[in-house]
Short mmCIF file of N, CA and C and ligand atoms in Angstrom, two decimals:
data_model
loop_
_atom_site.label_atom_id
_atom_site.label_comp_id
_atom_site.label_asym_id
_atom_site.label_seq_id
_atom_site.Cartn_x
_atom_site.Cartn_y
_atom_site.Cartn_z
N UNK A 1 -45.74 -104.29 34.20
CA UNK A 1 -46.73 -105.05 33.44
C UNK A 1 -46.55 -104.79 31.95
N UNK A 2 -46.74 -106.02 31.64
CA UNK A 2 -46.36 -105.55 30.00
C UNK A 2 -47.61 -106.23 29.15
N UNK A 3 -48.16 -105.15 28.09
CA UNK A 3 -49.37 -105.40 28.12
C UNK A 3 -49.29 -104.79 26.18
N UNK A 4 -49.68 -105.03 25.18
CA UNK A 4 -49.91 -104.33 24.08
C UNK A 4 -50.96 -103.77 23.99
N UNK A 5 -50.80 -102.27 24.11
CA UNK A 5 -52.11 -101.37 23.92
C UNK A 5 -52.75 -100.99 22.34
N UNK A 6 -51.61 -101.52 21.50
CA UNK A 6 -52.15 -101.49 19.70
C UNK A 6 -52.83 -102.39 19.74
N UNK A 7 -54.21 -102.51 18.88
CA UNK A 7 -54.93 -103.13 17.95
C UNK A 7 -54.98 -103.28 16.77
N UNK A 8 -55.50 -104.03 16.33
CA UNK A 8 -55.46 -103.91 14.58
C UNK A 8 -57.47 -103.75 15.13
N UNK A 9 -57.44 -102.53 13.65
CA UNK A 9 -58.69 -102.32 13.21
C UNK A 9 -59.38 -103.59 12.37
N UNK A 10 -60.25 -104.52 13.40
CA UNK A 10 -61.13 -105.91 12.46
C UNK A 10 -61.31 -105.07 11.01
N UNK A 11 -61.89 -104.54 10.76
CA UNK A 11 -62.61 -104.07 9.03
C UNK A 11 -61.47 -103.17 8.27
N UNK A 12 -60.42 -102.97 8.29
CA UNK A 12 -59.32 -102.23 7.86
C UNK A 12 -57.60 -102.45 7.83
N UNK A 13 -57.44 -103.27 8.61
CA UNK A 13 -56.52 -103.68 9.59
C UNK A 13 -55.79 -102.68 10.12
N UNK A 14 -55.72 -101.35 10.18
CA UNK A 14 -54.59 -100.31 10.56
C UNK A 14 -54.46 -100.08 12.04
N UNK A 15 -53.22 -99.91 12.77
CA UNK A 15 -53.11 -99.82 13.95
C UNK A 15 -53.84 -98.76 14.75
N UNK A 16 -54.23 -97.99 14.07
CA UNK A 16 -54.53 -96.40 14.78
C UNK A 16 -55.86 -96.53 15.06
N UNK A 17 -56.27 -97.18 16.32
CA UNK A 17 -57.46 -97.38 17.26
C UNK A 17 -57.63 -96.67 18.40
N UNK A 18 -58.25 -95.86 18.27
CA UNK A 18 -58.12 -94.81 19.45
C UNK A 18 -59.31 -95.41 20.51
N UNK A 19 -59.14 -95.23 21.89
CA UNK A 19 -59.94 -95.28 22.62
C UNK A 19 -60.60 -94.18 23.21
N UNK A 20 -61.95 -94.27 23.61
CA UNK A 20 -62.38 -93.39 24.38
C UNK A 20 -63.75 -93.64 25.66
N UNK A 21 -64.26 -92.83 26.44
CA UNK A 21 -64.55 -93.47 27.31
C UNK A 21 -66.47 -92.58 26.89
N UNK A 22 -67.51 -93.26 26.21
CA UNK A 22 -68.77 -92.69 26.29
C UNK A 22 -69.94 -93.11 26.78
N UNK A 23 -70.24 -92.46 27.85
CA UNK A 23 -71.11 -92.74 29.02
C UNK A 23 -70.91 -93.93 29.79
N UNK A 24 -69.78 -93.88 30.22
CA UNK A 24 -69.15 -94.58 31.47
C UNK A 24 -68.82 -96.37 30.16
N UNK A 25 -69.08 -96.03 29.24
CA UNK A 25 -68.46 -97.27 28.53
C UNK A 25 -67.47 -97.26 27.24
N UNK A 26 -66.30 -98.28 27.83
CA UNK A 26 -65.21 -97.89 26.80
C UNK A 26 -65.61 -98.48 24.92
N UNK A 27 -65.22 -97.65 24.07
CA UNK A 27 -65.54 -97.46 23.03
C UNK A 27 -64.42 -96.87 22.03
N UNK A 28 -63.56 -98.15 20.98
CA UNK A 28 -62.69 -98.00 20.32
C UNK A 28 -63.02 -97.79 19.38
N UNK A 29 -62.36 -96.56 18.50
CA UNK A 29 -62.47 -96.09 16.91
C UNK A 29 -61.71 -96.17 16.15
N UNK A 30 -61.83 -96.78 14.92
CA UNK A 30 -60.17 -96.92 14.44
C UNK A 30 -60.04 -95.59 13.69
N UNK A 31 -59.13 -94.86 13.34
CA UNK A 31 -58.85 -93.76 13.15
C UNK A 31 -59.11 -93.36 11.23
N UNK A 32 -58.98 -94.46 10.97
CA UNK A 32 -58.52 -94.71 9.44
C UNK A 32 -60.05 -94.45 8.72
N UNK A 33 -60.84 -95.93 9.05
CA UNK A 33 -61.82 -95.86 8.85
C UNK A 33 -63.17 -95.61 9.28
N UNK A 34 -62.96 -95.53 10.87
CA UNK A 34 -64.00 -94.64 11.58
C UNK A 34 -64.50 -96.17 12.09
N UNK A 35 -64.42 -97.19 12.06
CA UNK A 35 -65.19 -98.37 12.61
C UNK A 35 -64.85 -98.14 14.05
N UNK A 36 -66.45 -98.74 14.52
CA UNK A 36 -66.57 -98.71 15.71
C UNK A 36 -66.51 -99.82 16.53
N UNK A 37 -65.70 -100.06 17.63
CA UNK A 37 -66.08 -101.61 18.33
C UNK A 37 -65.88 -101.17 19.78
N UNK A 38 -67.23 -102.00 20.86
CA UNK A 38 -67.55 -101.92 21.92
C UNK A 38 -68.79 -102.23 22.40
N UNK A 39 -69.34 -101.81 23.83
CA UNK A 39 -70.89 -101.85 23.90
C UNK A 39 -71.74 -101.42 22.83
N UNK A 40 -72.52 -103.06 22.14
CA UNK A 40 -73.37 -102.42 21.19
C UNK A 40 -74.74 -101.48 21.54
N UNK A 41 -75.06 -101.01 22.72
CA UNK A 41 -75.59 -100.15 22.91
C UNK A 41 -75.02 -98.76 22.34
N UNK A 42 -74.20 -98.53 23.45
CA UNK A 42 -73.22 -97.43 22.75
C UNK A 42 -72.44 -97.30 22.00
N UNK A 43 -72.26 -98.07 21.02
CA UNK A 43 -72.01 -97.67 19.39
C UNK A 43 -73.48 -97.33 18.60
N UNK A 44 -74.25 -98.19 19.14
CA UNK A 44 -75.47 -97.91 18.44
C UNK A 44 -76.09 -96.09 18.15
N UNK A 45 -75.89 -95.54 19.94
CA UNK A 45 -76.43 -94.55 19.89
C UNK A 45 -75.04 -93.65 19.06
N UNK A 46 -73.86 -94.27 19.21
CA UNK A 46 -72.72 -93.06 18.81
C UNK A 46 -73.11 -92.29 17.20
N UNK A 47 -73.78 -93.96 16.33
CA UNK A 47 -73.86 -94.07 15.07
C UNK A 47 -75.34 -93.38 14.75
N UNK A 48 -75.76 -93.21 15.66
CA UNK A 48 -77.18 -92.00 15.49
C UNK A 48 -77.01 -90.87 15.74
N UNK A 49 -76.02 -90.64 16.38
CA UNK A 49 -75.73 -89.50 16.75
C UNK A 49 -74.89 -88.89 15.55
N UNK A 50 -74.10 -89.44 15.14
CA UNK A 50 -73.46 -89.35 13.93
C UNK A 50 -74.17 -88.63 12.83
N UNK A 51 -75.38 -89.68 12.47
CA UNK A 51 -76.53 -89.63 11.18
C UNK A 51 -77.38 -88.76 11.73
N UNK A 52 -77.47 -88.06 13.18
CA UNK A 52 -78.05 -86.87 13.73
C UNK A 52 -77.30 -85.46 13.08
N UNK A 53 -75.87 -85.41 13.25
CA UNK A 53 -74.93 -84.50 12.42
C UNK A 53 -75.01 -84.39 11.33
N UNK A 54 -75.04 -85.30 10.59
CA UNK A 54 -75.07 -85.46 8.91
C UNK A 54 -76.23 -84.83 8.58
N UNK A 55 -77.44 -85.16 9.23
CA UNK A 55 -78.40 -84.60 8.56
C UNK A 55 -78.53 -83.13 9.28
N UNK A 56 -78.10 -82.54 10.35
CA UNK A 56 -78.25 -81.45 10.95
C UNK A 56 -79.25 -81.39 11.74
N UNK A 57 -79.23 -82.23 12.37
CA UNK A 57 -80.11 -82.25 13.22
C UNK A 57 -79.72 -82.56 14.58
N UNK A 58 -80.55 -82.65 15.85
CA UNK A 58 -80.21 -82.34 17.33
C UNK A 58 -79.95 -84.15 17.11
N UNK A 59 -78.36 -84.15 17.87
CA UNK A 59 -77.90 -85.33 18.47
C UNK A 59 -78.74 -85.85 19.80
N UNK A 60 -79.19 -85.22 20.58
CA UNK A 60 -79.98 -85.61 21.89
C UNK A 60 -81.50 -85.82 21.46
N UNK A 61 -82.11 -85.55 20.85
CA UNK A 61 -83.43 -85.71 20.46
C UNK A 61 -83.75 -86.76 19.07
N UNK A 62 -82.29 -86.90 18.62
CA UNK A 62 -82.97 -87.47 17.23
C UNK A 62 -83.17 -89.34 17.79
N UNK A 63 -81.98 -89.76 18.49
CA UNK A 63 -82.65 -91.42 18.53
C UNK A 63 -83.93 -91.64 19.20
N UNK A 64 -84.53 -90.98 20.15
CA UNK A 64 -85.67 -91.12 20.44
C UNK A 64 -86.83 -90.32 19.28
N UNK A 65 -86.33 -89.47 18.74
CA UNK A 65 -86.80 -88.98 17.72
C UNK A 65 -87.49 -89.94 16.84
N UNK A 66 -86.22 -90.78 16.56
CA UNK A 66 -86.26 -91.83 15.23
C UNK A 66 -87.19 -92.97 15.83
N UNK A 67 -87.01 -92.83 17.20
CA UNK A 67 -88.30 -94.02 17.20
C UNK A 67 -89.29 -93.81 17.30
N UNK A 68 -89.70 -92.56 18.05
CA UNK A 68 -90.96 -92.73 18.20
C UNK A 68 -91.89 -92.38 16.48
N UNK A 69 -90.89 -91.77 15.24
CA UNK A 69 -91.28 -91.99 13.92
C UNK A 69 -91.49 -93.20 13.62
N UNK A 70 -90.58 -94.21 13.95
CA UNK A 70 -90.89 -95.30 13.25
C UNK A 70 -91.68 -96.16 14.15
N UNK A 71 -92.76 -95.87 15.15
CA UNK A 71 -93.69 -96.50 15.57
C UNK A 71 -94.92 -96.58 14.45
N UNK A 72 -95.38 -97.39 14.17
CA UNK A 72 -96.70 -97.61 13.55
C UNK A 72 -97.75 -96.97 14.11
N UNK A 73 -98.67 -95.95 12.58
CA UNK A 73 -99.41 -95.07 13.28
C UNK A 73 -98.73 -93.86 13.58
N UNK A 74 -97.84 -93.26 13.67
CA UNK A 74 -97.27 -91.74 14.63
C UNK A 74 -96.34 -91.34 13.42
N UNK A 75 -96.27 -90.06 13.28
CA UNK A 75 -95.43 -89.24 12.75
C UNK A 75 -94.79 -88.28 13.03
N UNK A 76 -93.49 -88.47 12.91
CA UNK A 76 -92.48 -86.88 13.50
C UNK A 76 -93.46 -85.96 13.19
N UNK A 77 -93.39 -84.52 13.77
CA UNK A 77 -93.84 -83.56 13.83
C UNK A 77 -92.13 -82.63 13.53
N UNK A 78 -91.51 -82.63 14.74
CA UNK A 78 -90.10 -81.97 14.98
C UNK A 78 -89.88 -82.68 16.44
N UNK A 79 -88.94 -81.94 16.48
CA UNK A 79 -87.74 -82.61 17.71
C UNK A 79 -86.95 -81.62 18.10
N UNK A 80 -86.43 -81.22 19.60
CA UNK A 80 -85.74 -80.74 19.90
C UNK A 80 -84.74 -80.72 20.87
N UNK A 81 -83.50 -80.55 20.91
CA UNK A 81 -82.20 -81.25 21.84
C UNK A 81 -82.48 -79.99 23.05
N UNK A 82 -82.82 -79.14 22.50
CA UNK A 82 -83.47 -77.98 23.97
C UNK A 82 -81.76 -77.16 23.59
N UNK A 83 -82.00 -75.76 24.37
CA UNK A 83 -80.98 -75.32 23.60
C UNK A 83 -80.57 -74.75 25.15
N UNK A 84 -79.24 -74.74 25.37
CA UNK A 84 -78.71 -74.50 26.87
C UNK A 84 -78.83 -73.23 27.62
N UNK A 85 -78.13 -72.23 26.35
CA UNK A 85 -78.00 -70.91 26.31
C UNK A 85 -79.66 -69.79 26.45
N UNK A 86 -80.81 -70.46 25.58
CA UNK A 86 -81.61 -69.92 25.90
C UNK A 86 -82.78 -70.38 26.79
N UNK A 87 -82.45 -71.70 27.20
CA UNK A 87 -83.21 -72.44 28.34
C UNK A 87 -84.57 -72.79 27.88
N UNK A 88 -84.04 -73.52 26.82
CA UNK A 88 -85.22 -74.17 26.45
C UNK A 88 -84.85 -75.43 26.45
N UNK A 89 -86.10 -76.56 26.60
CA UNK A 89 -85.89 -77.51 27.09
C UNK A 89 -86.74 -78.53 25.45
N UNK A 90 -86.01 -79.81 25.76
CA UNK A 90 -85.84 -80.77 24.87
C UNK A 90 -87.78 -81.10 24.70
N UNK A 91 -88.26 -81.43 23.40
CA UNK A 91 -89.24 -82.04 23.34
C UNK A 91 -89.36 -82.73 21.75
N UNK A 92 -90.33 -83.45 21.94
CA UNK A 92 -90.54 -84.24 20.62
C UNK A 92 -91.84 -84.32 20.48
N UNK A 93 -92.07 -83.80 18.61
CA UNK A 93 -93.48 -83.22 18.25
C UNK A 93 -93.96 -84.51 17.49
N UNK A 94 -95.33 -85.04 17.48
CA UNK A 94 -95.62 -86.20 16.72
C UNK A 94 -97.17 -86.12 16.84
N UNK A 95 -97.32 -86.73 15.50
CA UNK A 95 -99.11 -86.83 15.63
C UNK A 95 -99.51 -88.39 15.20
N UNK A 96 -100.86 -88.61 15.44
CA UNK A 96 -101.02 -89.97 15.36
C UNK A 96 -101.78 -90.06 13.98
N UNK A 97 -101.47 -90.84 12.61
CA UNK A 97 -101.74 -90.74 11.54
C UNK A 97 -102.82 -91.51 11.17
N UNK A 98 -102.85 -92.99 12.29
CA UNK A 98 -104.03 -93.68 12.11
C UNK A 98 -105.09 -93.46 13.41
N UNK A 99 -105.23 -91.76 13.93
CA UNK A 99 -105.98 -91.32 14.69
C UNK A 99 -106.50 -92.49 15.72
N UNK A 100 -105.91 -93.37 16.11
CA UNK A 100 -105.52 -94.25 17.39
C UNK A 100 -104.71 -93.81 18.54
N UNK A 101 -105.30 -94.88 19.60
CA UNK A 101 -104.47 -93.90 20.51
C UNK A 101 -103.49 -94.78 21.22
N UNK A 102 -103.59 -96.09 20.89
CA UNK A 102 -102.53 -97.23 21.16
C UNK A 102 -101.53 -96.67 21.34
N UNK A 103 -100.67 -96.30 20.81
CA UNK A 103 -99.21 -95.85 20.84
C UNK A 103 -99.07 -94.94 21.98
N UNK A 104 -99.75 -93.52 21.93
CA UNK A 104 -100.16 -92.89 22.95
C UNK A 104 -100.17 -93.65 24.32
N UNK A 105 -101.06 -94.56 24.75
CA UNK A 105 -100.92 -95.85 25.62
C UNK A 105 -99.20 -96.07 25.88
N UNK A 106 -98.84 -96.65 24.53
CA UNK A 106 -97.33 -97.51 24.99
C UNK A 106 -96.67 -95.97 25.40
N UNK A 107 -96.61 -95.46 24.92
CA UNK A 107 -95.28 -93.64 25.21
C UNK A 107 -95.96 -93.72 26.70
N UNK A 108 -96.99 -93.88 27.24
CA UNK A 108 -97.66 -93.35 28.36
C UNK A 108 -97.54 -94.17 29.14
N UNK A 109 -97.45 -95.35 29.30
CA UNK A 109 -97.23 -96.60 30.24
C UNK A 109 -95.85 -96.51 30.29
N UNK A 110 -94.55 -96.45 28.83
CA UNK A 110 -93.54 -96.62 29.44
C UNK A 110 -93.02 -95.29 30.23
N UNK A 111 -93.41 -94.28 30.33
CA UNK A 111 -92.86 -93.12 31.03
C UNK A 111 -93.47 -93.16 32.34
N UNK A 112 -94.60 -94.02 32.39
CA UNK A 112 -94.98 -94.33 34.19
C UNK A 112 -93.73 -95.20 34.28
N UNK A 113 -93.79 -96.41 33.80
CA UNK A 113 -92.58 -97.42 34.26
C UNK A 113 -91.13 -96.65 34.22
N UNK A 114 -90.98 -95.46 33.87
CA UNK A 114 -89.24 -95.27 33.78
C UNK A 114 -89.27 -93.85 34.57
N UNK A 115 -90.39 -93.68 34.99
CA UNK A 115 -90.66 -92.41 36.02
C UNK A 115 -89.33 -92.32 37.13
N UNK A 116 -89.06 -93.32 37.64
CA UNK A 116 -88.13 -93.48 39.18
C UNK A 116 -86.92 -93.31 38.01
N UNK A 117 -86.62 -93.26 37.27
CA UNK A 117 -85.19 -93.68 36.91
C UNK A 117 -84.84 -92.09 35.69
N UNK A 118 -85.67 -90.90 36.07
CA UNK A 118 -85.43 -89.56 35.00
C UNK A 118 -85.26 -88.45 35.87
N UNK A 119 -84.39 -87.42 35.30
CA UNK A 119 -84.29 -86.35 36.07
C UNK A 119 -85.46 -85.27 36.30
N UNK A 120 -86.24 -85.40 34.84
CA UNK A 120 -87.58 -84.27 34.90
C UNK A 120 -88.58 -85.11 34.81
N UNK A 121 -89.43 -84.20 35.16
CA UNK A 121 -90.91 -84.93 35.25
C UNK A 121 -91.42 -84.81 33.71
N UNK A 122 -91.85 -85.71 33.19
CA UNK A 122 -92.15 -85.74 31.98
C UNK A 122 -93.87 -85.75 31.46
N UNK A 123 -94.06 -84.98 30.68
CA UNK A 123 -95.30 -85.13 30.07
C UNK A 123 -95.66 -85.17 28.05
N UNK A 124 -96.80 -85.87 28.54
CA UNK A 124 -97.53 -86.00 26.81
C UNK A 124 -98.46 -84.51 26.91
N UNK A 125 -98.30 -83.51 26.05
CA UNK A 125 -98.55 -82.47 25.89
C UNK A 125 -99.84 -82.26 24.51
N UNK A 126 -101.07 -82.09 24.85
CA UNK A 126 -101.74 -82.34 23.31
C UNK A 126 -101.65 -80.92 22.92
N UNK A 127 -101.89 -80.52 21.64
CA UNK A 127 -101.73 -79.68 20.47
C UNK A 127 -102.44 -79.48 19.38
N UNK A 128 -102.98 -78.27 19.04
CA UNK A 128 -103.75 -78.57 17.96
C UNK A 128 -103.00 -77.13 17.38
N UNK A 129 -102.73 -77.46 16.15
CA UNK A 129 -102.18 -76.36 15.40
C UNK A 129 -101.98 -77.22 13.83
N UNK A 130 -103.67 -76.89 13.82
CA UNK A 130 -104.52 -76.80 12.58
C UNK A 130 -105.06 -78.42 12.09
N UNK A 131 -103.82 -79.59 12.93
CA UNK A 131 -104.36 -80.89 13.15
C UNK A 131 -104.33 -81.84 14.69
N UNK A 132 -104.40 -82.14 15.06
CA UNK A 132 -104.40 -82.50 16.30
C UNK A 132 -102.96 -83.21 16.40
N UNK A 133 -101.83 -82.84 17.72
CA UNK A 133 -100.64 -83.47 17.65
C UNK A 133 -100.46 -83.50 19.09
N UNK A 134 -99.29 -84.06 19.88
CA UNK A 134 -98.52 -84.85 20.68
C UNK A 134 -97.26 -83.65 21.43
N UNK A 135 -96.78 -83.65 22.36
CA UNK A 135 -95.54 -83.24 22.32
C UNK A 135 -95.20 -83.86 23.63
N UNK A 136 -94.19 -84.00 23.75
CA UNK A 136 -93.35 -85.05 24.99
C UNK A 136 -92.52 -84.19 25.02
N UNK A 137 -92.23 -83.60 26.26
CA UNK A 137 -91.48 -82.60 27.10
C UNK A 137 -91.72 -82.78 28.60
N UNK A 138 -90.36 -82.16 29.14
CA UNK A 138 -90.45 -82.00 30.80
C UNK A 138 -91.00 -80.94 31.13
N UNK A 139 -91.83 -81.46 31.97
CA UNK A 139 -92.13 -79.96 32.84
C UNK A 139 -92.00 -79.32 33.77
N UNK A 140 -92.24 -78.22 33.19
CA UNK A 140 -91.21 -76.94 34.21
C UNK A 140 -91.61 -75.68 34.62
N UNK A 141 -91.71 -75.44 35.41
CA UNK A 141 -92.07 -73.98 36.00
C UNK A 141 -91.63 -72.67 35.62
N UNK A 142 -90.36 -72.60 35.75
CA UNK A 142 -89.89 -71.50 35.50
C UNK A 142 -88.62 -71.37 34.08
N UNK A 143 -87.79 -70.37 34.10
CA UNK A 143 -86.75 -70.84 32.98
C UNK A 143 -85.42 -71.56 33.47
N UNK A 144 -85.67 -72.71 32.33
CA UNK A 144 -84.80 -73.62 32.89
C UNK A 144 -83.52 -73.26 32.77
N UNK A 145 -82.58 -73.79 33.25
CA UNK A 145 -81.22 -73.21 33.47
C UNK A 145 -80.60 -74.49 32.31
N UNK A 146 -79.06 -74.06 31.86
CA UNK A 146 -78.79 -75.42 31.57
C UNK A 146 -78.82 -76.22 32.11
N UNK A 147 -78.29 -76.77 33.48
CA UNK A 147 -78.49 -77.73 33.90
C UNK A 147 -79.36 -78.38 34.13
N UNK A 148 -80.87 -78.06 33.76
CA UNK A 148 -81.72 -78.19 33.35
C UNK A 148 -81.84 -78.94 32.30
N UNK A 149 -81.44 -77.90 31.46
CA UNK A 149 -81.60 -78.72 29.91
C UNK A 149 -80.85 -80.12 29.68
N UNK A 150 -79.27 -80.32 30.44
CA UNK A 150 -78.66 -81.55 30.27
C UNK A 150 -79.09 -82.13 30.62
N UNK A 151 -80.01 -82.29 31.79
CA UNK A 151 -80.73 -83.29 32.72
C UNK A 151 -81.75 -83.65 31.72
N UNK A 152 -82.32 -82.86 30.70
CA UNK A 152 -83.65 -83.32 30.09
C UNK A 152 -82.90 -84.36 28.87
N UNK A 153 -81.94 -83.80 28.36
CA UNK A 153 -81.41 -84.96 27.49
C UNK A 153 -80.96 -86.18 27.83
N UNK A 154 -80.20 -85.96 28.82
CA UNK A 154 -80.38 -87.28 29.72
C UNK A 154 -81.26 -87.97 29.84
N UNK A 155 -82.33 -87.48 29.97
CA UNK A 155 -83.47 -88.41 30.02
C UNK A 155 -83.85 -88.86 28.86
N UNK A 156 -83.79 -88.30 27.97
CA UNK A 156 -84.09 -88.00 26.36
C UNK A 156 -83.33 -89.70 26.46
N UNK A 157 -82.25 -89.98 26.58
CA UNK A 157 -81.42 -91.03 26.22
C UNK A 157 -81.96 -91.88 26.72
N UNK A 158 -82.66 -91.56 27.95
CA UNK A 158 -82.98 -92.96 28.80
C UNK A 158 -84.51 -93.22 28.27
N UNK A 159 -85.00 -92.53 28.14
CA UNK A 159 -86.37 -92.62 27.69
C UNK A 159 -86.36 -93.90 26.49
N UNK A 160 -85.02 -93.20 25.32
CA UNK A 160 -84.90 -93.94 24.48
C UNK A 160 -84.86 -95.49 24.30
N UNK A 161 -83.64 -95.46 25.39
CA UNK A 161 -83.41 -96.88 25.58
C UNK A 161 -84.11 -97.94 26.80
N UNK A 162 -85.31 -97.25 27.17
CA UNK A 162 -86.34 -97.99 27.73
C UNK A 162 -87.18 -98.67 26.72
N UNK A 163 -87.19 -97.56 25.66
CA UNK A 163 -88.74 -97.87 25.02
C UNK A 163 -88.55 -99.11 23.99
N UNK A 164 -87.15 -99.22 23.80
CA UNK A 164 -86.54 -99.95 22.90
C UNK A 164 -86.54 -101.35 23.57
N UNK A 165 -86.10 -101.67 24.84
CA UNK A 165 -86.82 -102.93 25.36
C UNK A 165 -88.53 -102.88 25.84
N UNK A 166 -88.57 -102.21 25.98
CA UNK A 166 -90.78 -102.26 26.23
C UNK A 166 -91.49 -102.87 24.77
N UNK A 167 -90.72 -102.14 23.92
CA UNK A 167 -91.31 -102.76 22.78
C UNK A 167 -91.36 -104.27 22.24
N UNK A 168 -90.49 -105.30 23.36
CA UNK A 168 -90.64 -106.77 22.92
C UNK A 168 -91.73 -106.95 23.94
N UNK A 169 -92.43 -105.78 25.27
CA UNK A 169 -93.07 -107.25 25.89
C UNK A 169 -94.23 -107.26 25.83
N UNK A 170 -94.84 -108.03 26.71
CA UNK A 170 -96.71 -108.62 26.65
C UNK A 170 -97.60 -107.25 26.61
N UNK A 171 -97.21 -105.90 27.30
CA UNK A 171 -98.11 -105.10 27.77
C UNK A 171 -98.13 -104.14 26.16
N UNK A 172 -96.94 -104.17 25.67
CA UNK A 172 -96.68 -103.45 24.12
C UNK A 172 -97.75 -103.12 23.47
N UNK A 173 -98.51 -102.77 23.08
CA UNK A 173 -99.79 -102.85 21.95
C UNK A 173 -98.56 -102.93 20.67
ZN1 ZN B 201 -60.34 -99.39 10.28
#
């Protein structure tokens, strides 16, 4: 079979397009200039994950991170990718700025609806430390193991990319 495996890079033109395979979807980089082409899902998250590094911050926690900041009403608190080695597990800190609880609602309806489809059982955690706040974490009994913790980022991802279609439909506040 004879087949040309070079590309030209669309935004650069240079041959050096590397492929690779992220989360079961193929995803070409051109080498030169770093452009990305493939599932725009997964370039999407690659390129957050990216601007997760740059700023130093947890790659597994920050795109769901970033949204549930840029919901109307809610504010990051912190975020965390959960750390493997000491078995701590992923959560995301947020408080509600226009002391509503709408949003609360949408985070809470879509984690009933995406319940069948996560590895941990997930909860909205309230907080008061000195203002009243939020935390979204799995819960867990004992100390989690890593495999633990990957499973929670996993979800972390899926969580993400649920909430990101919930947010066009009728039930949305
Ligand atoms: Zn290029």
């Amino acid at each position: 079979m004879e087949y040309t495996e070079l590309e030209d890079c669309v935004v650069c033109g240079n041959h050096a397009v590397a492929t690779s395979m992220v989360d079961g979807e193929i995803v070409k980089e051109c080498e030169v200039c770093g452009n990305l082409s493939g599932d725009p899902d997964t370039i999407e998250l690659i390129e957050l994950q990216r601007e997760a590094e740059g700023l130093g911050v947890s790659i597994h926690s920050y795109p769901l991170a970033q949204f549930i900041d840029n919901l109307p009403g809610v504010k990051l608190q912190g975020d965390s990718g959960g750390e493997r080695s000491k078995g701590k597990l992923p959560f995301i800190a947020f408080e509600l700025t226009d002391h509503r609880t709408w949003q609360l609602e949408n985070i809470g309806q879509a984690l009933r609806l995406v319940r069948a489809e996560l590895e941990c059982d997930w909860k909205i955690e309230f907080t008061f430390e000195y203002e009243l706040g939020f935390e979204l974490r799995p819960r867990t009994n004992d100390k989690p193991g890593a495999e633990q913790v990957e499973a929670a980022r996993r979800d972390l991802n899926r969580i993400w990319r649920r909430l990101q279609g919930f947010k066009g439909l009728a039930w949305w506040k």
